[in-house]
mmCIF file of C-alpha atoms in Angstrom:
data_model
loop_
_atom_site.group_PDB
_atom_site.id
_atom_site.type_symbol
_atom_site.label_atom_id
_atom_site.label_comp_id
_atom_site.label_asym_id
_atom_site.label_seq_id
_atom_site.Cartn_x
_atom_site.Cartn_y
_atom_site.Cartn_z
ATOM 1 C CA UNK J 77 -9.146 -96.483 -66.205
ATOM 2 C CA UNK J 78 -6.073 -94.002 -66.988
ATOM 3 C CA UNK J 79 -2.730 -95.645 -66.813
ATOM 4 C CA UNK J 80 -1.077 -95.082 -63.736
ATOM 5 C CA UNK J 81 2.939 -94.740 -63.682
ATOM 6 C CA UNK J 82 4.148 -97.059 -60.510
ATOM 7 C CA UNK J 83 6.409 -95.839 -58.116
ATOM 8 C CA UNK J 84 8.318 -97.405 -55.117
ATOM 9 C CA UNK J 85 5.829 -95.785 -52.968
ATOM 10 C CA UNK J 86 2.651 -97.074 -54.967
ATOM 11 C CA UNK J 87 1.470 -93.172 -55.389
ATOM 12 C CA UNK J 88 1.339 -91.115 -58.638
ATOM 13 C CA UNK J 89 0.820 -87.452 -58.665
ATOM 14 C CA UNK J 90 -1.002 -86.322 -61.745
ATOM 15 C CA UNK J 91 0.939 -83.633 -63.492
ATOM 16 C CA UNK J 92 0.143 -80.240 -64.883
ATOM 17 C CA UNK J 93 -3.482 -79.055 -63.908
ATOM 18 C CA UNK J 94 -4.370 -82.184 -61.433
ATOM 19 C CA UNK J 95 -1.670 -80.924 -58.833
ATOM 20 C CA UNK J 96 -4.523 -81.604 -56.081
ATOM 21 C CA UNK J 97 -4.506 -85.073 -56.728
ATOM 22 C CA UNK J 98 -2.929 -88.314 -55.715
ATOM 23 C CA UNK J 99 -3.592 -91.956 -56.881
ATOM 24 C CA UNK J 100 -3.092 -94.198 -54.640
ATOM 25 C CA UNK J 101 -1.997 -97.029 -56.590
ATOM 26 C CA UNK J 102 -0.693 -99.801 -54.447
ATOM 27 C CA UNK J 103 -0.807 -103.244 -55.959
ATOM 28 C CA UNK J 104 -3.489 -104.720 -53.197
ATOM 29 C CA UNK J 105 -5.483 -101.641 -53.824
ATOM 30 C CA UNK J 106 -5.877 -101.763 -57.481
ATOM 31 C CA UNK J 107 -7.006 -105.837 -56.919
ATOM 32 C CA UNK J 108 -9.818 -104.682 -54.354
ATOM 33 C CA UNK J 109 -10.715 -101.809 -56.597
ATOM 34 C CA UNK J 110 -11.414 -104.391 -59.712
ATOM 35 C CA UNK J 111 -13.205 -106.477 -57.848
ATOM 36 C CA UNK J 112 -15.229 -103.616 -56.266
ATOM 37 C CA UNK J 113 -16.344 -102.233 -60.127
ATOM 38 C CA UNK J 114 -17.688 -105.794 -61.045
ATOM 39 C CA UNK J 115 -21.743 -105.828 -61.278
ATOM 40 C CA UNK J 116 -21.690 -109.196 -59.659
ATOM 41 C CA UNK J 117 -19.752 -108.296 -56.225
ATOM 42 C CA UNK J 118 -22.599 -108.605 -53.449
ATOM 43 C CA UNK J 119 -23.442 -106.114 -51.153
ATOM 44 C CA UNK J 120 -21.825 -107.900 -48.154
ATOM 45 C CA UNK J 121 -18.357 -107.915 -50.373
ATOM 46 C CA UNK J 122 -18.915 -104.569 -51.658
ATOM 47 C CA UNK J 123 -19.033 -103.061 -48.131
ATOM 48 C CA UNK J 124 -16.214 -105.126 -47.138
ATOM 49 C CA UNK J 125 -14.441 -104.018 -50.046
ATOM 50 C CA UNK J 126 -14.786 -100.526 -49.475
ATOM 51 C CA UNK J 127 -13.509 -100.495 -45.811
ATOM 52 C CA UNK J 128 -10.685 -102.510 -46.922
ATOM 53 C CA UNK J 129 -9.998 -99.961 -49.680
ATOM 54 C CA UNK J 130 -10.205 -97.095 -47.589
ATOM 55 C CA UNK J 131 -7.962 -98.435 -44.617
ATOM 56 C CA UNK J 132 -5.134 -98.980 -47.031
ATOM 57 C CA UNK J 133 -5.269 -95.536 -48.160
ATOM 58 C CA UNK J 134 -5.131 -94.173 -45.065
ATOM 59 C CA UNK J 135 -1.568 -95.427 -44.561
ATOM 60 C CA UNK J 136 -0.768 -93.003 -47.683
ATOM 61 C CA UNK J 137 -3.110 -90.080 -46.844
ATOM 62 C CA UNK J 138 -1.739 -90.035 -43.330
ATOM 63 C CA UNK J 139 1.822 -90.105 -44.380
ATOM 64 C CA UNK J 140 2.814 -86.333 -43.471
ATOM 65 C CA UNK J 141 0.725 -86.036 -40.712
ATOM 66 C CA UNK J 142 3.149 -84.537 -37.752
ATOM 67 C CA UNK J 143 4.341 -86.548 -34.865
ATOM 68 C CA UNK J 144 5.769 -85.430 -31.301
ATOM 69 C CA UNK J 145 8.408 -87.087 -28.976
ATOM 70 C CA UNK J 146 7.396 -88.906 -25.782
ATOM 71 C CA UNK J 147 8.420 -91.274 -22.979
ATOM 72 C CA UNK J 148 7.124 -94.814 -23.083
ATOM 73 C CA UNK J 149 7.846 -97.197 -20.430
ATOM 74 C CA UNK J 150 8.505 -100.805 -21.981
ATOM 75 C CA UNK J 151 8.367 -103.962 -19.816
ATOM 76 C CA UNK J 152 11.879 -103.482 -19.439
ATOM 77 C CA UNK J 153 13.229 -100.487 -19.659
ATOM 78 C CA UNK J 154 12.106 -96.699 -20.596
ATOM 79 C CA UNK J 155 12.226 -95.241 -24.049
ATOM 80 C CA UNK J 156 11.329 -92.507 -26.307
ATOM 81 C CA UNK J 157 8.450 -93.251 -29.087
ATOM 82 C CA UNK J 158 6.468 -90.833 -31.396
ATOM 83 C CA UNK J 159 2.812 -90.101 -31.586
ATOM 84 C CA UNK J 160 0.743 -88.277 -33.757
ATOM 85 C CA UNK J 161 0.778 -84.687 -32.620
ATOM 86 C CA UNK J 162 -2.184 -81.953 -32.224
ATOM 87 C CA UNK J 163 -5.553 -82.220 -31.825
ATOM 88 C CA UNK J 164 -7.600 -85.771 -32.863
ATOM 89 C CA UNK J 165 -8.436 -86.227 -36.493
ATOM 90 C CA UNK J 166 -11.843 -85.983 -37.827
ATOM 91 C CA UNK J 167 -13.653 -88.470 -40.165
ATOM 92 C CA UNK J 168 -16.511 -86.851 -42.192
ATOM 93 C CA UNK J 169 -18.525 -88.865 -44.323
ATOM 94 C CA UNK J 170 -20.747 -87.293 -47.005
ATOM 95 C CA UNK J 171 -24.086 -89.161 -46.631
ATOM 96 C CA UNK J 172 -24.813 -92.126 -47.044
ATOM 97 C CA UNK J 173 -22.391 -93.354 -49.540
ATOM 98 C CA UNK J 174 -19.276 -91.733 -47.222
ATOM 99 C CA UNK J 175 -20.279 -94.083 -43.980
ATOM 100 C CA UNK J 176 -18.932 -97.107 -46.135
ATOM 101 C CA UNK J 177 -15.525 -95.984 -45.823
ATOM 102 C CA UNK J 178 -15.271 -94.677 -42.062
ATOM 103 C CA UNK J 179 -15.043 -97.998 -40.683
ATOM 104 C CA UNK J 180 -11.754 -99.209 -42.429
ATOM 105 C CA UNK J 181 -10.305 -95.780 -41.645
ATOM 106 C CA UNK J 182 -11.450 -95.708 -37.574
ATOM 107 C CA UNK J 183 -9.411 -99.188 -37.199
ATOM 108 C CA UNK J 184 -6.399 -97.927 -38.036
ATOM 109 C CA UNK J 185 -7.242 -94.585 -36.066
ATOM 110 C CA UNK J 186 -9.595 -95.330 -33.332
ATOM 111 C CA UNK J 187 -9.128 -92.114 -31.439
ATOM 112 C CA UNK J 188 -10.681 -90.231 -34.728
ATOM 113 C CA UNK J 189 -13.770 -88.559 -34.037
ATOM 114 C CA UNK J 190 -16.628 -88.706 -36.555
ATOM 115 C CA UNK J 191 -19.214 -85.865 -37.985
ATOM 116 C CA UNK J 192 -21.482 -86.263 -40.688
ATOM 117 C CA UNK J 193 -22.437 -83.925 -43.589
ATOM 118 C CA UNK J 194 -25.926 -84.671 -45.433
ATOM 119 C CA UNK J 195 -26.158 -83.662 -49.346
ATOM 120 C CA UNK J 196 -27.705 -85.171 -51.813
ATOM 121 C CA UNK J 197 -27.394 -84.603 -55.845
ATOM 122 C CA UNK J 198 -30.394 -83.425 -57.478
ATOM 123 C CA UNK J 199 -30.749 -86.136 -60.626
ATOM 124 C CA UNK J 200 -32.204 -83.208 -62.722
ATOM 125 C CA UNK J 201 -30.055 -79.809 -62.281
ATOM 126 C CA UNK J 202 -26.811 -82.316 -61.108
ATOM 127 C CA UNK J 203 -26.539 -79.394 -57.841
ATOM 128 C CA UNK J 204 -26.102 -80.754 -54.027
ATOM 129 C CA UNK J 205 -28.967 -80.020 -51.627
ATOM 130 C CA UNK J 206 -27.579 -79.784 -48.065
ATOM 131 C CA UNK J 207 -30.055 -81.406 -45.094
ATOM 132 C CA UNK J 208 -27.517 -82.172 -41.840
ATOM 133 C CA UNK J 209 -24.289 -80.666 -40.556
ATOM 134 C CA UNK J 210 -22.484 -82.129 -37.772
ATOM 135 C CA UNK J 211 -18.648 -82.178 -37.543
ATOM 136 C CA UNK J 212 -16.605 -81.848 -34.293
ATOM 137 C CA UNK J 213 -15.291 -78.440 -33.046
ATOM 138 C CA UNK J 214 -12.985 -76.990 -36.066
ATOM 139 C CA UNK J 215 -9.860 -76.113 -33.831
ATOM 140 C CA UNK J 216 -6.783 -74.880 -36.004
ATOM 141 C CA UNK J 217 -4.704 -77.615 -35.541
ATOM 142 C CA UNK J 218 -7.231 -80.423 -36.404
ATOM 143 C CA UNK J 219 -7.173 -82.405 -39.458
ATOM 144 C CA UNK J 220 -10.245 -83.186 -41.483
ATOM 145 C CA UNK J 221 -10.820 -86.343 -43.584
ATOM 146 C CA UNK J 222 -13.972 -85.928 -45.996
ATOM 147 C CA UNK J 223 -15.121 -88.879 -47.197
ATOM 148 C CA UNK J 224 -17.022 -90.418 -50.322
ATOM 149 C CA UNK J 225 -16.451 -93.226 -52.405
ATOM 150 C CA UNK J 226 -17.257 -91.063 -56.058
ATOM 151 C CA UNK J 227 -15.988 -87.926 -57.173
ATOM 152 C CA UNK J 228 -18.139 -87.320 -59.992
ATOM 153 C CA UNK J 229 -19.127 -83.619 -60.940
ATOM 154 C CA UNK J 230 -17.689 -82.595 -57.779
ATOM 155 C CA UNK J 231 -20.632 -80.304 -56.670
ATOM 156 C CA UNK J 232 -21.461 -82.118 -53.654
ATOM 157 C CA UNK J 233 -17.537 -82.063 -52.181
ATOM 158 C CA UNK J 234 -17.583 -78.493 -53.331
ATOM 159 C CA UNK J 235 -20.061 -77.913 -50.494
ATOM 160 C CA UNK J 236 -19.013 -79.955 -47.960
ATOM 161 C CA UNK J 237 -15.529 -78.031 -48.375
ATOM 162 C CA UNK J 238 -17.023 -75.143 -48.136
ATOM 163 C CA UNK J 239 -19.186 -76.036 -44.957
ATOM 164 C CA UNK J 240 -16.544 -77.411 -43.298
ATOM 165 C CA UNK J 241 -14.543 -74.145 -44.111
ATOM 166 C CA UNK J 242 -17.583 -72.407 -42.956
ATOM 167 C CA UNK J 243 -17.259 -74.160 -39.168
ATOM 168 C CA UNK J 244 -13.752 -73.222 -39.469
ATOM 169 C CA UNK J 245 -11.898 -75.941 -41.139
ATOM 170 C CA UNK J 246 -8.301 -74.837 -42.032
ATOM 171 C CA UNK J 247 -6.954 -78.719 -42.501
ATOM 172 C CA UNK J 248 -8.801 -80.588 -45.085
ATOM 173 C CA UNK J 249 -8.174 -83.986 -47.187
ATOM 174 C CA UNK J 250 -10.870 -85.479 -49.383
ATOM 175 C CA UNK J 251 -10.774 -88.956 -50.219
ATOM 176 C CA UNK J 252 -12.427 -91.009 -52.791
ATOM 177 C CA UNK J 253 -12.251 -94.410 -54.024
ATOM 178 C CA UNK J 254 -12.959 -93.276 -57.815
ATOM 179 C CA UNK J 255 -13.120 -89.895 -59.395
ATOM 180 C CA UNK J 256 -13.581 -88.380 -62.490
ATOM 181 C CA UNK J 257 -11.489 -85.912 -64.454
ATOM 182 C CA UNK J 258 -14.102 -83.187 -64.199
ATOM 183 C CA UNK J 259 -14.680 -83.601 -60.543
ATOM 184 C CA UNK J 260 -10.593 -83.178 -59.950
ATOM 185 C CA UNK J 261 -10.950 -79.853 -61.973
ATOM 186 C CA UNK J 262 -14.071 -78.750 -60.113
ATOM 187 C CA UNK J 263 -12.463 -79.079 -56.743
ATOM 188 C CA UNK J 264 -9.315 -77.843 -57.577
ATOM 189 C CA UNK J 265 -11.221 -74.325 -59.354
ATOM 190 C CA UNK J 266 -12.951 -73.976 -56.127
ATOM 191 C CA UNK J 267 -10.761 -75.561 -53.334
ATOM 192 C CA UNK J 268 -6.984 -75.617 -54.716
ATOM 193 C CA UNK J 269 -5.811 -75.812 -51.277
ATOM 194 C CA UNK J 270 -7.964 -79.172 -50.501
ATOM 195 C CA UNK J 271 -5.626 -82.098 -51.942
ATOM 196 C CA UNK J 272 -7.694 -85.418 -53.372
ATOM 197 C CA UNK J 273 -6.570 -88.879 -52.461
ATOM 198 C CA UNK J 274 -8.209 -91.638 -55.073
ATOM 199 C CA UNK J 275 -7.540 -94.999 -55.648
ATOM 200 C CA UNK J 276 -8.245 -94.195 -59.612
ATOM 201 C CA UNK J 277 -8.957 -91.584 -61.935
ATOM 202 C CA UNK J 278 -11.722 -92.509 -64.640
ATOM 203 C CA UNK J 279 -12.247 -91.439 -68.182
ATOM 204 C CA UNK J 280 -14.962 -89.324 -68.137
ATOM 205 C CA UNK J 281 -19.061 -88.710 -66.947
ATOM 206 C CA UNK J 282 -22.214 -89.759 -68.678
ATOM 207 C CA UNK J 283 -25.051 -87.544 -69.453
ATOM 208 C CA UNK J 284 -26.271 -88.516 -66.189
ATOM 209 C CA UNK J 285 -23.495 -87.464 -64.523
ATOM 210 C CA UNK J 286 -22.099 -90.784 -63.918
ATOM 211 C CA UNK J 287 -18.702 -91.848 -63.620
ATOM 212 C CA UNK J 288 -17.267 -94.027 -66.316
ATOM 213 C CA UNK J 289 -16.135 -96.662 -66.188
ATOM 214 C CA UNK J 290 -17.106 -96.188 -62.103
ATOM 215 C CA UNK J 291 -18.550 -98.837 -60.630
ATOM 216 C CA UNK J 292 -22.134 -97.593 -60.241
ATOM 217 C CA UNK J 293 -24.218 -95.979 -57.385
ATOM 218 C CA UNK J 294 -21.770 -96.326 -54.520
ATOM 219 C CA UNK J 295 -24.439 -95.957 -52.114
ATOM 220 C CA UNK J 296 -27.126 -98.191 -53.741
ATOM 221 C CA UNK J 297 -24.358 -100.629 -53.977
ATOM 222 C CA UNK J 298 -23.370 -100.661 -49.985
ATOM 223 C CA UNK J 299 -26.951 -100.608 -48.574
ATOM 224 C CA UNK J 300 -28.717 -103.264 -51.137
ATOM 225 C CA UNK J 301 -31.173 -100.317 -52.639
ATOM 226 C CA UNK J 302 -31.763 -98.814 -55.994
#
């Protein structure tokens, strides 16, 4: 894993060609990611860690969401407070591994709507194949969080973002736990307006398109399949 400069906000922004990438480098996230990577981590613990990391990342991903002033009646008096403005957020996992990130984020944003995009990667061509698309209506002020634990070649993410844009989505953020430079570059080339948030930028892809050092096949580890 490339070294990440530590800042007071535990955020590292990649310079130059990776200006679209934000690494959420909070110590708790890095600690949990280390356990997530381990071969010996059980399916139960892997699933819990994915949820926890996604939840922790949400604090930074939502840092700049617009808010509005509202009146609040406390038990003692009336006061003013702030709440998130605009349409409800939409969480859109890329099936199937992206499902593992939904619960953690939804615990912080229970009002968020959830859509699904079904894509799988052809292991011969490494190109995405679409089989399902169902998302909330893409009002102009709705924020879409596209979820997938791994950003490898970027093919599935590029295709999913394009389908969201074709459906009218204008504000999209891509969240993953581990990214490869090749995938980040692919998204930068295809969708430079979409910011990427990740817990780690790994070294490279292998000849089969898997991230190194990575954490294996996230879908198989989440659901106990091979």
